[in-house]
PDB file of C-alpha atoms in Angstrom:
ATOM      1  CA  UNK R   1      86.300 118.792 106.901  1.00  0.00           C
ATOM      2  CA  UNK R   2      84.107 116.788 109.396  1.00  0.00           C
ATOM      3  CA  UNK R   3      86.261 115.186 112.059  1.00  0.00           C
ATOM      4  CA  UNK R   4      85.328 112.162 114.136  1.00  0.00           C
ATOM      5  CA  UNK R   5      87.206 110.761 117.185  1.00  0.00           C
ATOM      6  CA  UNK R   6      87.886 107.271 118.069  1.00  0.00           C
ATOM      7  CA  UNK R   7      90.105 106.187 121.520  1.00  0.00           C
ATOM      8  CA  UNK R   8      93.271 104.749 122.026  1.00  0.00           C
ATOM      9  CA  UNK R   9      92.622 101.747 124.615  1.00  0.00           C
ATOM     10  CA  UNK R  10      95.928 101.352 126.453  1.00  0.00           C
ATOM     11  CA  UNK R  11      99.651 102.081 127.446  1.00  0.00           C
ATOM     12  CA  UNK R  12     100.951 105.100 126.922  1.00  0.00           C
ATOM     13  CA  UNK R  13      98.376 106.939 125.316  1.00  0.00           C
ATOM     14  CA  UNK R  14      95.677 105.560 127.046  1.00  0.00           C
ATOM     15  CA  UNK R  15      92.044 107.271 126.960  1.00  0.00           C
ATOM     16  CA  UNK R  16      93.423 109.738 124.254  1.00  0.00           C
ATOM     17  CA  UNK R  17      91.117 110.403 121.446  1.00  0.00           C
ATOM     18  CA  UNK R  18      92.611 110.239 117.938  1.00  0.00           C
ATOM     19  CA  UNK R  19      90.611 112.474 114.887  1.00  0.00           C
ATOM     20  CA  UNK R  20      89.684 110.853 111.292  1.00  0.00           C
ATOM     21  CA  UNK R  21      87.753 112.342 108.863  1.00  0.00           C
ATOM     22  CA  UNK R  22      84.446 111.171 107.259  1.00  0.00           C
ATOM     23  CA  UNK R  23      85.413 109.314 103.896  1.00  0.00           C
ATOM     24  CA  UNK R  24      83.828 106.794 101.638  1.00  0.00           C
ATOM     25  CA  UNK R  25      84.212 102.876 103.215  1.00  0.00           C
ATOM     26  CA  UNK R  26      86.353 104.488 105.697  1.00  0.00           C
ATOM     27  CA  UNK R  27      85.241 101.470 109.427  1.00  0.00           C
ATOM     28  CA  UNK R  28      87.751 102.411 112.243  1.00  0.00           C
ATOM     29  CA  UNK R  29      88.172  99.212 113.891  1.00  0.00           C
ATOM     30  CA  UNK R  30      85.867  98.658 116.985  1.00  0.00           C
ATOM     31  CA  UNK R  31      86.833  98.648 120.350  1.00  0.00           C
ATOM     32  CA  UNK R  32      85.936  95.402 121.106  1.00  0.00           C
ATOM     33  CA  UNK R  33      87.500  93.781 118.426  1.00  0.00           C
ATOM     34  CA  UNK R  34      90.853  95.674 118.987  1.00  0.00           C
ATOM     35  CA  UNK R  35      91.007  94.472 122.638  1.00  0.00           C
ATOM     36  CA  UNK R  36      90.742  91.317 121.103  1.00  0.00           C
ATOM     37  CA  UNK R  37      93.317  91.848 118.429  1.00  0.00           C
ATOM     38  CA  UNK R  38      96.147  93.084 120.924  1.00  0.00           C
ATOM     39  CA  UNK R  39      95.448  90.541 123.411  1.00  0.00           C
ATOM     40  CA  UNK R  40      96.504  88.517 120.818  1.00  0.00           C
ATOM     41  CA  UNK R  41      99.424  90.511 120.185  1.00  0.00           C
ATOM     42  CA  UNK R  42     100.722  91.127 123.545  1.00  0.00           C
ATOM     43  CA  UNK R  43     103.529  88.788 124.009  1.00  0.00           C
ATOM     44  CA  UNK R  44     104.902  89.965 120.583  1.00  0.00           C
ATOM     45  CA  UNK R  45     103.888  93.961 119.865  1.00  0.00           C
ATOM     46  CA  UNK R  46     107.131  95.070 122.187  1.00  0.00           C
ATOM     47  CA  UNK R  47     109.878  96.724 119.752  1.00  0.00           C
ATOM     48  CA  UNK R  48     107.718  95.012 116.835  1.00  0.00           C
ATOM     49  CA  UNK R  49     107.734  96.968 113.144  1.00  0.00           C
ATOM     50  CA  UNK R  50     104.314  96.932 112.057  1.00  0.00           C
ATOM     51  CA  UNK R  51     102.447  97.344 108.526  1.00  0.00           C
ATOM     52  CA  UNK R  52      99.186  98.815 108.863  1.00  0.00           C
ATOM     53  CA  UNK R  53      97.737  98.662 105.042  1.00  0.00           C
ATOM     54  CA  UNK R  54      94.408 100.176 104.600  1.00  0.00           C
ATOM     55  CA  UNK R  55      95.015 102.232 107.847  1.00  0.00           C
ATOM     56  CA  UNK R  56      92.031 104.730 107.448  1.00  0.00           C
ATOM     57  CA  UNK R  57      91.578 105.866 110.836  1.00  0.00           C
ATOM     58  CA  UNK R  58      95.257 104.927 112.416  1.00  0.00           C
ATOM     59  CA  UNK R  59      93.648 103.580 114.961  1.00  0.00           C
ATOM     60  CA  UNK R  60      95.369 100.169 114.882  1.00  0.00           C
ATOM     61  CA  UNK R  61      98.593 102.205 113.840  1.00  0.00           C
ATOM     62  CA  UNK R  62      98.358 104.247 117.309  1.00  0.00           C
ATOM     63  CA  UNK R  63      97.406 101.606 119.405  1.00  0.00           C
ATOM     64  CA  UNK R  64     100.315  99.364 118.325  1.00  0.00           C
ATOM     65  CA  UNK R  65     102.702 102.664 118.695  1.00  0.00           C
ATOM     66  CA  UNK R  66     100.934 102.930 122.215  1.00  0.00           C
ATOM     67  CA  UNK R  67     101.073  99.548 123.464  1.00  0.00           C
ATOM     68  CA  UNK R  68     105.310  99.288 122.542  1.00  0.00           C
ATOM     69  CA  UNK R  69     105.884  98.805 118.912  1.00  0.00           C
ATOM     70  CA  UNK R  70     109.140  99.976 117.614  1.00  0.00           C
ATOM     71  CA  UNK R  71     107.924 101.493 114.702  1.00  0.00           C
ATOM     72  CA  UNK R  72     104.686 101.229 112.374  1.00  0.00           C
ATOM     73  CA  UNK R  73     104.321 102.612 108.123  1.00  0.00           C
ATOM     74  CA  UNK R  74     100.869 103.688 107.940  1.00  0.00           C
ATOM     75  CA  UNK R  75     100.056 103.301 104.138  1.00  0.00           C
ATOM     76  CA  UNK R  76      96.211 104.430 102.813  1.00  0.00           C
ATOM     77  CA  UNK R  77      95.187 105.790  99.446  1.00  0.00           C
ATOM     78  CA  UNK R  78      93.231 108.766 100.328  1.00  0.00           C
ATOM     79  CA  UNK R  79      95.664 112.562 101.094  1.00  0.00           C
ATOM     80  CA  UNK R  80      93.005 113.255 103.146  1.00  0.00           C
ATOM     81  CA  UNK R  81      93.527 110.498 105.482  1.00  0.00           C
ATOM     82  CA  UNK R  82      97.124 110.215 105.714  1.00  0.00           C
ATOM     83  CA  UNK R  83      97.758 113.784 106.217  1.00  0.00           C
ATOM     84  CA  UNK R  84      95.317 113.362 109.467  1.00  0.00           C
ATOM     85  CA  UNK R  85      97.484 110.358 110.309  1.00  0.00           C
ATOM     86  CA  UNK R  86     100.237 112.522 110.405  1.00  0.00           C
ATOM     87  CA  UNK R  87      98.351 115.372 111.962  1.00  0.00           C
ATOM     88  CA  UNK R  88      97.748 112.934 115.504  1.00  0.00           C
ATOM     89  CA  UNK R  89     101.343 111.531 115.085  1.00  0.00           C
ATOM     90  CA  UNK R  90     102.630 115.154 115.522  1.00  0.00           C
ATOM     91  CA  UNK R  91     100.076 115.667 118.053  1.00  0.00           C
ATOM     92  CA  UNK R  92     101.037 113.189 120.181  1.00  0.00           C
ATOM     93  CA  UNK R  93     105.056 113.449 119.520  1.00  0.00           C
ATOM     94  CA  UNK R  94     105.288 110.177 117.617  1.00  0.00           C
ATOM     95  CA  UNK R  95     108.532 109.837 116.097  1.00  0.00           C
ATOM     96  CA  UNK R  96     107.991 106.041 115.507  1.00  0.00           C
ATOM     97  CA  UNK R  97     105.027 106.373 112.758  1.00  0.00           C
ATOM     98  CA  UNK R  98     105.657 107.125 109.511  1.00  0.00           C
ATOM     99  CA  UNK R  99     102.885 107.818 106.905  1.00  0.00           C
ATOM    100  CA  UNK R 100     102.775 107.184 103.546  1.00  0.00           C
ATOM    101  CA  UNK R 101     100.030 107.742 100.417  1.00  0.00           C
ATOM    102  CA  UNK R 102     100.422 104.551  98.194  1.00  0.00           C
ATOM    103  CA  UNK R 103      97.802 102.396  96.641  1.00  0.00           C
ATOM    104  CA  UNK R 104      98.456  99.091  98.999  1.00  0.00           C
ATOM    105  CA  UNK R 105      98.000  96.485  96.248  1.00  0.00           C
ATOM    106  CA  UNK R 106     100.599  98.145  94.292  1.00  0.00           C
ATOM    107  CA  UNK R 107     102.967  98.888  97.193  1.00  0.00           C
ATOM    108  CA  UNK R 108     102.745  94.554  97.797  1.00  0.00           C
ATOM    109  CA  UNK R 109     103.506  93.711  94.332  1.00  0.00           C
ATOM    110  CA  UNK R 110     107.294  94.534  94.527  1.00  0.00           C
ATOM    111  CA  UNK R 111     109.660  93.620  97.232  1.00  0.00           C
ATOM    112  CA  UNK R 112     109.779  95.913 100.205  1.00  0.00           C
ATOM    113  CA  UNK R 113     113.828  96.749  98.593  1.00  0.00           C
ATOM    114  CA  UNK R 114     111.973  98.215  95.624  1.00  0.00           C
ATOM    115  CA  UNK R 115     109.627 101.001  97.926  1.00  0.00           C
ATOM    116  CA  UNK R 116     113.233 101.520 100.136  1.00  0.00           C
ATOM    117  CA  UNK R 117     114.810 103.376  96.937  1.00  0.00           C
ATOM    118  CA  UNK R 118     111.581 105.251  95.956  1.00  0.00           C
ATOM    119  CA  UNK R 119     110.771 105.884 100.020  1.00  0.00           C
ATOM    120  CA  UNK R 120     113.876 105.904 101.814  1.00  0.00           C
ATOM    121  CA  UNK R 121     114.076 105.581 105.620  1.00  0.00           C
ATOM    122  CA  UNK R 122     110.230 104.619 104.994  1.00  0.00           C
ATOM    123  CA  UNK R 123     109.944 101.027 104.149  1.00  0.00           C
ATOM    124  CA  UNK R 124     111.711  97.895 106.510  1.00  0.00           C
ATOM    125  CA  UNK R 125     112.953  95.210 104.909  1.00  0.00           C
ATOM    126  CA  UNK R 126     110.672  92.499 106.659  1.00  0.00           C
ATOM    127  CA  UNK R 127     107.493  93.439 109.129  1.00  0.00           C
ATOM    128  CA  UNK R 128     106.684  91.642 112.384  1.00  0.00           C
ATOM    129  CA  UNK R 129     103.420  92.542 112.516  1.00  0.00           C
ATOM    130  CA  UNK R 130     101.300  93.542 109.521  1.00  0.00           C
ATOM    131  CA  UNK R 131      97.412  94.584 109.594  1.00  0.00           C
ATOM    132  CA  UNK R 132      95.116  93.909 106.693  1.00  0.00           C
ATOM    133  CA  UNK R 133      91.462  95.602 107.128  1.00  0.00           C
ATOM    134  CA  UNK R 134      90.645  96.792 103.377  1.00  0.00           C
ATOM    135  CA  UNK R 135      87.110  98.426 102.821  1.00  0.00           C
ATOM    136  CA  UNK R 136      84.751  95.535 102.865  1.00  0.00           C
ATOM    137  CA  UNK R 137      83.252  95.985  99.553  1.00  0.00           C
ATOM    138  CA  UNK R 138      86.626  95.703  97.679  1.00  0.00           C
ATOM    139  CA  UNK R 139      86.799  91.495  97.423  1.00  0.00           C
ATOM    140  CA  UNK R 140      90.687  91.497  96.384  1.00  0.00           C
ATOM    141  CA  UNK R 141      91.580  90.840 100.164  1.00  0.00           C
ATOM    142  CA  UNK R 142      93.712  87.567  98.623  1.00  0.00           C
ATOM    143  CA  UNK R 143      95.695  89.809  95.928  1.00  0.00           C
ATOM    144  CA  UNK R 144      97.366  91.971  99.090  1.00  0.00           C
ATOM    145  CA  UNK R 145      98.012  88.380 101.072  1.00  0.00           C
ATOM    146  CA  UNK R 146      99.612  87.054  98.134  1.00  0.00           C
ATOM    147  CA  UNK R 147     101.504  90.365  97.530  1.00  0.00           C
ATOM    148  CA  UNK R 148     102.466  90.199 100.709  1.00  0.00           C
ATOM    149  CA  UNK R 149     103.194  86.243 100.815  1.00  0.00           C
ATOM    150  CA  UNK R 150     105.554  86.097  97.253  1.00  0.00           C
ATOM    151  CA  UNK R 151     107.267  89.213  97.179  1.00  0.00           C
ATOM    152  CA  UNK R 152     109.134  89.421 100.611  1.00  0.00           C
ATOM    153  CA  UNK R 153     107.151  91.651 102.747  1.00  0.00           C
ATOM    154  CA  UNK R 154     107.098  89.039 105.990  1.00  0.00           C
ATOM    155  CA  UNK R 155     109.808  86.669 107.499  1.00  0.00           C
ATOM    156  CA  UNK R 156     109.550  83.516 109.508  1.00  0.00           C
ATOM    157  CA  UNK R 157     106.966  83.759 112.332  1.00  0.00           C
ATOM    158  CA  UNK R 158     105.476  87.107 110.598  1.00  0.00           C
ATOM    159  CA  UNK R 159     102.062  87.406 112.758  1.00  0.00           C
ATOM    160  CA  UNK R 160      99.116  88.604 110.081  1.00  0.00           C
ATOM    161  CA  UNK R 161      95.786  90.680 111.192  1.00  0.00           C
ATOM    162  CA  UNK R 162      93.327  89.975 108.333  1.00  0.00           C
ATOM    163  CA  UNK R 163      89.697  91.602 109.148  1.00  0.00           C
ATOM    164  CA  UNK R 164      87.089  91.560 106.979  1.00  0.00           C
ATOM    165  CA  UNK R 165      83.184  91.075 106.203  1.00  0.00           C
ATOM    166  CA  UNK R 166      81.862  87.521 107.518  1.00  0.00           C
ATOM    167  CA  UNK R 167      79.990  87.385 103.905  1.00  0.00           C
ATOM    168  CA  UNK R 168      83.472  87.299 102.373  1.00  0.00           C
ATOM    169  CA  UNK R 169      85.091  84.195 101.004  1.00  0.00           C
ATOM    170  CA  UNK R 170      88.671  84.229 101.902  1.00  0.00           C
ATOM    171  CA  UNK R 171      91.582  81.513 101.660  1.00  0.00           C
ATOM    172  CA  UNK R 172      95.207  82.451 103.387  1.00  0.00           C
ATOM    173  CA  UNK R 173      98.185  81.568 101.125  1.00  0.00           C
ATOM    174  CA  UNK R 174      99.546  78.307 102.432  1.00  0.00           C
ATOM    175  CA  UNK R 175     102.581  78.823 104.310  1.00  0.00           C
ATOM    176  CA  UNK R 176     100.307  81.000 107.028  1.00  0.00           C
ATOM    177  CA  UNK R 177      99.405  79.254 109.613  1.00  0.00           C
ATOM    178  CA  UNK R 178      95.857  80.126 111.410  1.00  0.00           C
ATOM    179  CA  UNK R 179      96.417  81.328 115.169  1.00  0.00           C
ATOM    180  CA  UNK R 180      93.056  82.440 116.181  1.00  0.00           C
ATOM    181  CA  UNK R 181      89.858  83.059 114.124  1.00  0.00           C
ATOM    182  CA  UNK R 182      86.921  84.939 115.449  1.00  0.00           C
ATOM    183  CA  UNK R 183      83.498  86.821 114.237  1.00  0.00           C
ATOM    184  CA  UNK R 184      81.738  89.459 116.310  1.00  0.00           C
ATOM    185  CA  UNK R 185      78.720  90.883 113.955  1.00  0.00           C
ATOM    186  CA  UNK R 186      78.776  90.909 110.845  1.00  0.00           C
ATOM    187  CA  UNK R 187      83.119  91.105 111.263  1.00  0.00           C
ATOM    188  CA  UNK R 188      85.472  88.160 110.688  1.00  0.00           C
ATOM    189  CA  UNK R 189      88.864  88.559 111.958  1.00  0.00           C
ATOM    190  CA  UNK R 190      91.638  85.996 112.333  1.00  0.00           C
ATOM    191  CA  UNK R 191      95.613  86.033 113.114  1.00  0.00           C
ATOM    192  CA  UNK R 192      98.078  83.925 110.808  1.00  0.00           C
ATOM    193  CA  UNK R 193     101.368  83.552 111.126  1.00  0.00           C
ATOM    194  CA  UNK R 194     103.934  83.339 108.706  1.00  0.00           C
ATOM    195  CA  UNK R 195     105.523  79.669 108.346  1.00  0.00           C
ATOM    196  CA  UNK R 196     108.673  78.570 106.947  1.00  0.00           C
TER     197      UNK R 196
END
């Protein structure tokens, strides 16, 4: 299996390189857009839980352990991927991620109590942070933000990553509220948060 390497930005993994195989639509975040993204984040990722849907690389998974989240589920389709996701957690003596194979418009449909019986020890109840970067040439970006949204996946003040292609028509359900919105290339990314 061909490997390639991506690097974790900062704290305490800084400068370490995490592996991820080659697969189909598989688009690691960029670096420039993640020192964006945790700027963003930084007076909130300390002892945050964290969703990373789509997570493909673990990039943003590792860099949210790295930088002081509490704990992150890593959920992607593909064995393949996961199992390297677990691979670098091992590597690097992560406790705090936990990996799991699920198709992530099926794990939103159902409240995060439903996953908790099938997954136990796996699933929070609520997420403070939750990362949304699906393949860009799947267009049901909407159906995982209303999963998300209606079935009890977020709480008040719930901060949502949503990246995806600029091409791509997109509307946030309407209790999020839009923090920051930005487009480098041919990427638009934006942070909501989750209103009352």
């Amino acid at each position: 299996m061909t490997l390639n390497k991506i690097r974790i930005m900062a704290g305490q993994w800084r400068g370490r390189n995490i592996s991820f195989p080659d697969a189909d639509q598989l688009r690691p975040t960029g670096s420039r857009i993640r020192e964006t993204l945790f700027n963003w984040l930084q007076p909130h990722i300390i002892q945050a839980s964290c969703l990373d849907l789509f997570a493909g690389s673990g990039i943003l998974s590792f860099e949210a352990l790295s930088r002081g989240a509490n704990k992150v589920l890593a959920v992607d389709a593909l064995a393949s991927v996961i199992q390297q996701i677990q691979t670098q957690a091992d590597i690097l003596k992560s406790k705090a991620l936990t990996t799991l194979q699920e198709n992530a418009y099926e794990l939103v449909q159902r409240p995060p109590a439903h996953w908790q019986i099938r997954y136990p020890n796996r699933v929070s109840p609520h997420y403070d942070i939750i990362f949304i970067d699906p393949p860009f040439a799947d267009a049901r970006l909407s159906e995982i933000c209303e999963g998300l949204a209606n079935n009890h996946w977020l709480k008040q003040n719930s901060l949502i990553y949503v990246e995806k292609s600029k091409k791509q028509n997109f509307t946030a359900p309407e209790a999020w509220q839009l923090l920051k919105d930005k487009v480098a290339g041919e990427v638009s990314y934006q942070l909501y948060r989750m209103q009352e």
